[in-house]
Amino acid sequence: MKAPHSLLIVDDDVLVRSTYRRFFAAQEEFEVCAEGRDGSEGVDLFDRHQPDVLLMDLQMPVMDGVAATREIIAQHPGACIVIMTSFDPLDQVLAALSAGAAGYLLKDVGGPGLVSGLHQAMAGDMPLSPSVRKDMVAAMVDRHAARPAPKEAAVQLKSRELEVLGLLARGMSNQEIGAAMYVSDSSVKQTLLAIGRKLGVRSRTSILVKALQLGLVDLESVPLDA
């Protein structure tokens, strides 16, 4: 039998941690290795346990989820961190994703959605609650429309790379992008790595955020109700 994935939970609400603990105790695929009460504890516990995935709250005392994510990623570039919160203010969403979080889910996602989101994050995909993604893309559309078009793109991407970015912005997984472009999953991953190198970022999520900020995605083609 395959060993379960180790999971670190960081949340300042003891009832929330208890709920997660009971839920994952019934899941064969995940095993809670430790729990933290704030971002500072989360940083220390991640360094100590090196979990497969970290489920972290956003609003916490001492150190919030964004600061903790930034510090953990700086020390462990390959860390898989999923933000789980009741709030979705756009500035916090972008801050968390820019800091290196693999995904951003709202606490009303439900058990199946949570498990699916963790699997997506560990597979290199980008779990985002639909409302979070909708708000993020809508805001980027507004910002893009409000600023004048640049005379010359700061980053030069190939047509295939731009196509991958467009499909990524639609919320597609690597497998779905590969199917749409008639290429393999590994080819999609290699293309994303090449894009990441050009943008100066590493994670799939950071690639999308940076591409949206730079106006590299044709935002008018991105459905806001997806």
Tab-separated table of C-alpha atoms in Angstrom:
chain	number	residue	atom	x	y	z
A	1	MET	CA	0.000	0.000	0.000
A	2	LYS	CA	1.307	3.426	-0.970
A	3	ALA	CA	2.332	5.672	1.935
A	4	PRO	CA	0.041	8.675	2.495
A	5	HIS	CA	1.172	12.177	1.618
A	6	SER	CA	2.377	14.151	4.627
A	7	LEU	CA	0.295	17.250	5.331
A	8	LEU	CA	1.092	20.244	7.524
A	9	ILE	CA	-1.849	22.356	8.710
A	10	VAL	CA	-1.359	25.973	9.799
A	11	ASP	CA	-4.399	27.868	11.107
A	12	ASP	CA	-4.927	30.047	14.175
A	13	ASP	CA	-8.454	28.674	14.784
A	14	VAL	CA	-8.322	25.577	17.001
A	15	LEU	CA	-11.756	24.443	15.786
A	16	VAL	CA	-10.663	24.666	12.162
A	17	ARG	CA	-7.534	22.626	12.894
A	18	SER	CA	-9.663	20.062	14.716
A	19	THR	CA	-12.043	19.839	11.752
A	20	TYR	CA	-9.168	19.312	9.338
A	21	ARG	CA	-7.617	16.718	11.651
A	22	ARG	CA	-10.844	14.683	11.801
A	23	PHE	CA	-11.414	14.991	8.077
A	24	PHE	CA	-7.936	13.858	7.044
A	25	ALA	CA	-7.952	11.056	9.629
A	26	ALA	CA	-10.596	9.448	7.416
A	27	GLN	CA	-8.552	9.984	4.243
A	28	GLU	CA	-6.080	7.250	3.300
A	29	GLU	CA	-4.173	9.514	0.905
A	30	PHE	CA	-3.115	12.148	3.456
A	31	GLU	CA	-1.652	12.069	6.939
A	32	VAL	CA	-1.345	15.172	9.128
A	33	CYS	CA	2.265	15.359	10.321
A	34	ALA	CA	1.947	18.557	12.386
A	35	GLU	CA	-0.207	21.603	13.139
A	36	GLY	CA	0.777	25.247	13.569
A	37	ARG	CA	-1.100	28.185	15.115
A	38	ASP	CA	0.456	30.993	13.076
A	39	GLY	CA	2.749	31.656	10.148
A	40	SER	CA	5.885	31.731	12.274
A	41	GLU	CA	5.157	28.254	13.625
A	42	GLY	CA	4.346	27.181	10.076
A	43	VAL	CA	7.808	28.214	8.881
A	44	ASP	CA	9.494	26.275	11.703
A	45	LEU	CA	7.281	23.208	11.297
A	46	PHE	CA	7.809	23.084	7.545
A	47	ASP	CA	11.553	23.172	8.021
A	48	ARG	CA	11.315	20.398	10.616
A	49	HIS	CA	8.885	18.034	8.856
A	50	GLN	CA	9.378	18.818	5.136
A	51	PRO	CA	5.742	17.867	4.322
A	52	ASP	CA	4.506	16.991	0.862
A	53	VAL	CA	1.957	19.787	1.075
A	54	LEU	CA	1.108	22.648	3.444
A	55	LEU	CA	-2.469	23.825	3.974
A	56	MET	CA	-2.294	27.346	5.393
A	57	ASP	CA	-4.694	30.033	6.553
A	58	LEU	CA	-4.224	33.606	5.372
A	59	GLN	CA	-5.161	35.866	8.291
A	60	MET	CA	-3.134	34.838	11.365
A	61	PRO	CA	-1.355	36.593	14.251
A	62	VAL	CA	2.446	36.928	14.577
A	63	MET	CA	2.970	36.156	10.866
A	64	ASP	CA	0.258	35.935	8.214
A	65	GLY	CA	-0.005	33.354	5.473
A	66	VAL	CA	1.523	35.530	2.769
A	67	ALA	CA	4.651	36.325	4.796
A	68	ALA	CA	4.985	32.689	5.867
A	69	THR	CA	4.611	31.492	2.281
A	70	ARG	CA	7.280	33.915	1.107
A	71	GLU	CA	9.723	32.774	3.797
A	72	ILE	CA	9.096	29.070	3.254
A	73	ILE	CA	9.514	29.355	-0.524
A	74	ALA	CA	12.754	31.283	-0.018
A	75	GLN	CA	14.117	28.419	2.093
A	76	HIS	CA	12.444	25.569	0.193
A	77	PRO	CA	11.815	26.586	-3.453
A	78	GLY	CA	9.959	23.353	-4.206
A	79	ALA	CA	7.492	23.690	-1.327
A	80	CYS	CA	3.846	22.995	-2.161
A	81	ILE	CA	1.649	25.490	-0.286
A	82	VAL	CA	-2.114	25.822	-0.661
A	83	ILE	CA	-3.790	28.824	0.945
A	84	MET	CA	-7.160	27.971	2.544
A	85	THR	CA	-9.160	30.915	3.846
A	86	SER	CA	-12.628	32.372	4.323
A	87	PHE	CA	-11.635	35.607	2.599
A	88	ASP	CA	-10.753	36.387	-0.998
A	89	PRO	CA	-9.711	40.051	-1.271
A	90	LEU	CA	-7.930	40.335	-4.595
A	91	ASP	CA	-4.812	41.997	-3.224
A	92	GLN	CA	-4.348	39.109	-0.798
A	93	VAL	CA	-4.968	36.534	-3.528
A	94	LEU	CA	-2.306	38.080	-5.755
A	95	ALA	CA	0.084	38.549	-2.841
A	96	ALA	CA	-0.211	34.882	-1.833
A	97	LEU	CA	0.191	33.594	-5.378
A	98	SER	CA	3.062	35.967	-6.104
A	99	ALA	CA	4.758	34.785	-2.897
A	100	GLY	CA	4.784	31.271	-4.343
A	101	ALA	CA	1.582	29.606	-3.127
A	102	ALA	CA	0.546	26.757	-5.418
A	103	GLY	CA	-3.151	27.548	-5.084
A	104	TYR	CA	-5.820	29.491	-3.257
A	105	LEU	CA	-9.031	27.847	-2.025
A	106	LEU	CA	-11.943	29.148	0.000
A	107	LYS	CA	-13.007	27.203	3.075
A	108	ASP	CA	-16.446	26.542	1.589
A	109	VAL	CA	-14.879	24.365	-1.124
A	110	GLY	CA	-15.995	21.176	0.655
A	111	GLY	CA	-14.133	17.950	1.382
A	112	PRO	CA	-13.921	16.544	-2.165
A	113	GLY	CA	-12.876	19.935	-3.533
A	114	LEU	CA	-10.173	20.239	-0.878
A	115	VAL	CA	-8.708	16.808	-1.607
A	116	SER	CA	-8.851	17.487	-5.348
A	117	GLY	CA	-7.151	20.848	-4.834
A	118	LEU	CA	-4.294	19.301	-2.857
A	119	HIS	CA	-3.757	16.691	-5.555
A	120	GLN	CA	-3.759	19.391	-8.243
A	121	ALA	CA	-1.172	21.416	-6.327
A	122	MET	CA	1.137	18.453	-5.830
A	123	ALA	CA	0.808	17.535	-9.513
A	124	GLY	CA	1.964	21.010	-10.510
A	125	ASP	CA	-1.460	22.302	-11.480
A	126	MET	CA	-3.095	25.350	-9.926
A	127	PRO	CA	-6.135	24.919	-7.664
A	128	LEU	CA	-8.168	28.133	-7.486
A	129	SER	CA	-11.714	28.441	-6.210
A	130	PRO	CA	-13.891	29.589	-9.153
A	131	SER	CA	-14.794	32.896	-7.506
A	132	VAL	CA	-11.120	33.608	-6.792
A	133	ARG	CA	-10.064	32.975	-10.378
A	134	LYS	CA	-13.012	34.986	-11.728
A	135	ASP	CA	-12.185	38.018	-9.570
A	136	MET	CA	-8.486	37.775	-10.377
A	137	VAL	CA	-8.955	37.668	-14.136
A	138	ALA	CA	-11.697	40.332	-14.084
A	139	ALA	CA	-9.450	42.711	-12.155
A	140	MET	CA	-6.594	42.084	-14.557
A	141	VAL	CA	-8.941	42.843	-17.481
A	142	ASP	CA	-9.820	46.186	-15.876
A	143	ARG	CA	-6.174	47.041	-15.154
A	144	HIS	CA	-5.108	46.072	-18.654
A	145	ALA	CA	-7.845	48.227	-20.218
A	146	ALA	CA	-6.984	51.169	-17.995
A	147	ARG	CA	-3.328	51.395	-18.992
A	148	PRO	CA	-1.905	52.297	-22.395
A	149	ALA	CA	-0.525	49.479	-24.496
A	150	PRO	CA	3.257	49.139	-24.178
A	151	LYS	CA	5.265	50.163	-27.226
A	152	GLU	CA	7.390	47.054	-26.994
A	153	ALA	CA	6.848	43.899	-24.973
A	154	ALA	CA	9.431	43.505	-22.241
A	155	VAL	CA	9.248	39.722	-22.559
A	156	GLN	CA	9.320	37.980	-25.923
A	157	LEU	CA	7.366	34.721	-25.999
A	158	LYS	CA	6.928	32.273	-28.845
A	159	SER	CA	3.468	31.675	-30.290
A	160	ARG	CA	3.269	28.241	-28.636
A	161	GLU	CA	4.201	29.761	-25.278
A	162	LEU	CA	1.493	32.407	-25.649
A	163	GLU	CA	-1.011	29.688	-26.534
A	164	VAL	CA	-0.118	27.750	-23.394
A	165	LEU	CA	-0.524	30.914	-21.308
A	166	GLY	CA	-3.958	31.538	-22.788
A	167	LEU	CA	-5.131	28.035	-21.926
A	168	LEU	CA	-3.555	28.305	-18.474
A	169	ALA	CA	-5.558	31.495	-17.862
A	170	ARG	CA	-8.722	29.558	-18.701
A	171	GLY	CA	-8.031	27.339	-15.717
A	172	MET	CA	-6.905	24.277	-17.676
A	173	SER	CA	-4.658	21.627	-16.145
A	174	ASN	CA	-1.464	20.537	-17.887
A	175	GLN	CA	-3.273	17.464	-19.164
A	176	GLU	CA	-6.141	19.540	-20.568
A	177	ILE	CA	-3.707	21.969	-22.206
A	178	GLY	CA	-1.852	19.047	-23.764
A	179	ALA	CA	-5.083	17.585	-25.132
A	180	ALA	CA	-6.130	20.953	-26.576
A	181	MET	CA	-2.762	21.447	-28.271
A	182	TYR	CA	-2.260	17.786	-29.247
A	183	VAL	CA	0.982	17.513	-27.280
A	184	SER	CA	2.072	15.509	-24.240
A	185	ASP	CA	1.825	16.615	-20.613
A	186	SER	CA	5.627	16.667	-20.442
A	187	SER	CA	5.745	19.010	-23.421
A	188	VAL	CA	3.371	21.396	-21.635
A	189	LYS	CA	5.540	21.263	-18.510
A	190	GLN	CA	8.667	22.031	-20.525
A	191	THR	CA	6.943	24.969	-22.189
A	192	LEU	CA	5.854	26.323	-18.799
A	193	LEU	CA	9.409	25.979	-17.512
A	194	ALA	CA	10.673	27.972	-20.493
A	195	ILE	CA	8.056	30.667	-19.881
A	196	GLY	CA	8.950	30.754	-16.190
A	197	ARG	CA	12.619	31.307	-16.984
A	198	LYS	CA	11.751	34.249	-19.230
A	199	LEU	CA	9.425	35.768	-16.612
A	200	GLY	CA	11.819	35.168	-13.723
A	201	VAL	CA	9.395	32.983	-11.747
A	202	ARG	CA	9.199	29.268	-11.043
A	203	SER	CA	5.760	27.967	-10.053
A	204	ARG	CA	2.865	27.446	-12.452
A	205	THR	CA	0.763	29.853	-10.433
A	206	SER	CA	3.414	32.571	-10.387
A	207	ILE	CA	3.740	32.241	-14.149
A	208	LEU	CA	0.049	33.026	-14.605
A	209	VAL	CA	0.079	35.917	-12.148
A	210	LYS	CA	3.159	37.479	-13.778
A	211	ALA	CA	1.756	36.956	-17.278
A	212	LEU	CA	-1.509	38.640	-16.302
A	213	GLN	CA	0.345	41.529	-14.679
A	214	LEU	CA	2.460	42.030	-17.804
A	215	GLY	CA	-0.517	41.825	-20.138
A	216	LEU	CA	0.889	38.798	-21.959
A	217	VAL	CA	-2.467	37.000	-21.971
A	218	ASP	CA	-5.297	37.953	-24.301
A	219	LEU	CA	-7.663	38.765	-21.458
A	220	GLU	CA	-10.645	39.397	-23.717
A	221	SER	CA	-10.617	35.714	-24.646
A	222	VAL	CA	-10.665	34.530	-21.027
A	223	PRO	CA	-14.196	33.586	-19.886
A	224	LEU	CA	-14.978	35.244	-16.545
A	225	ASP	CA	-17.716	32.752	-15.671
A	226	ALA	CA	-15.488	29.678	-15.908
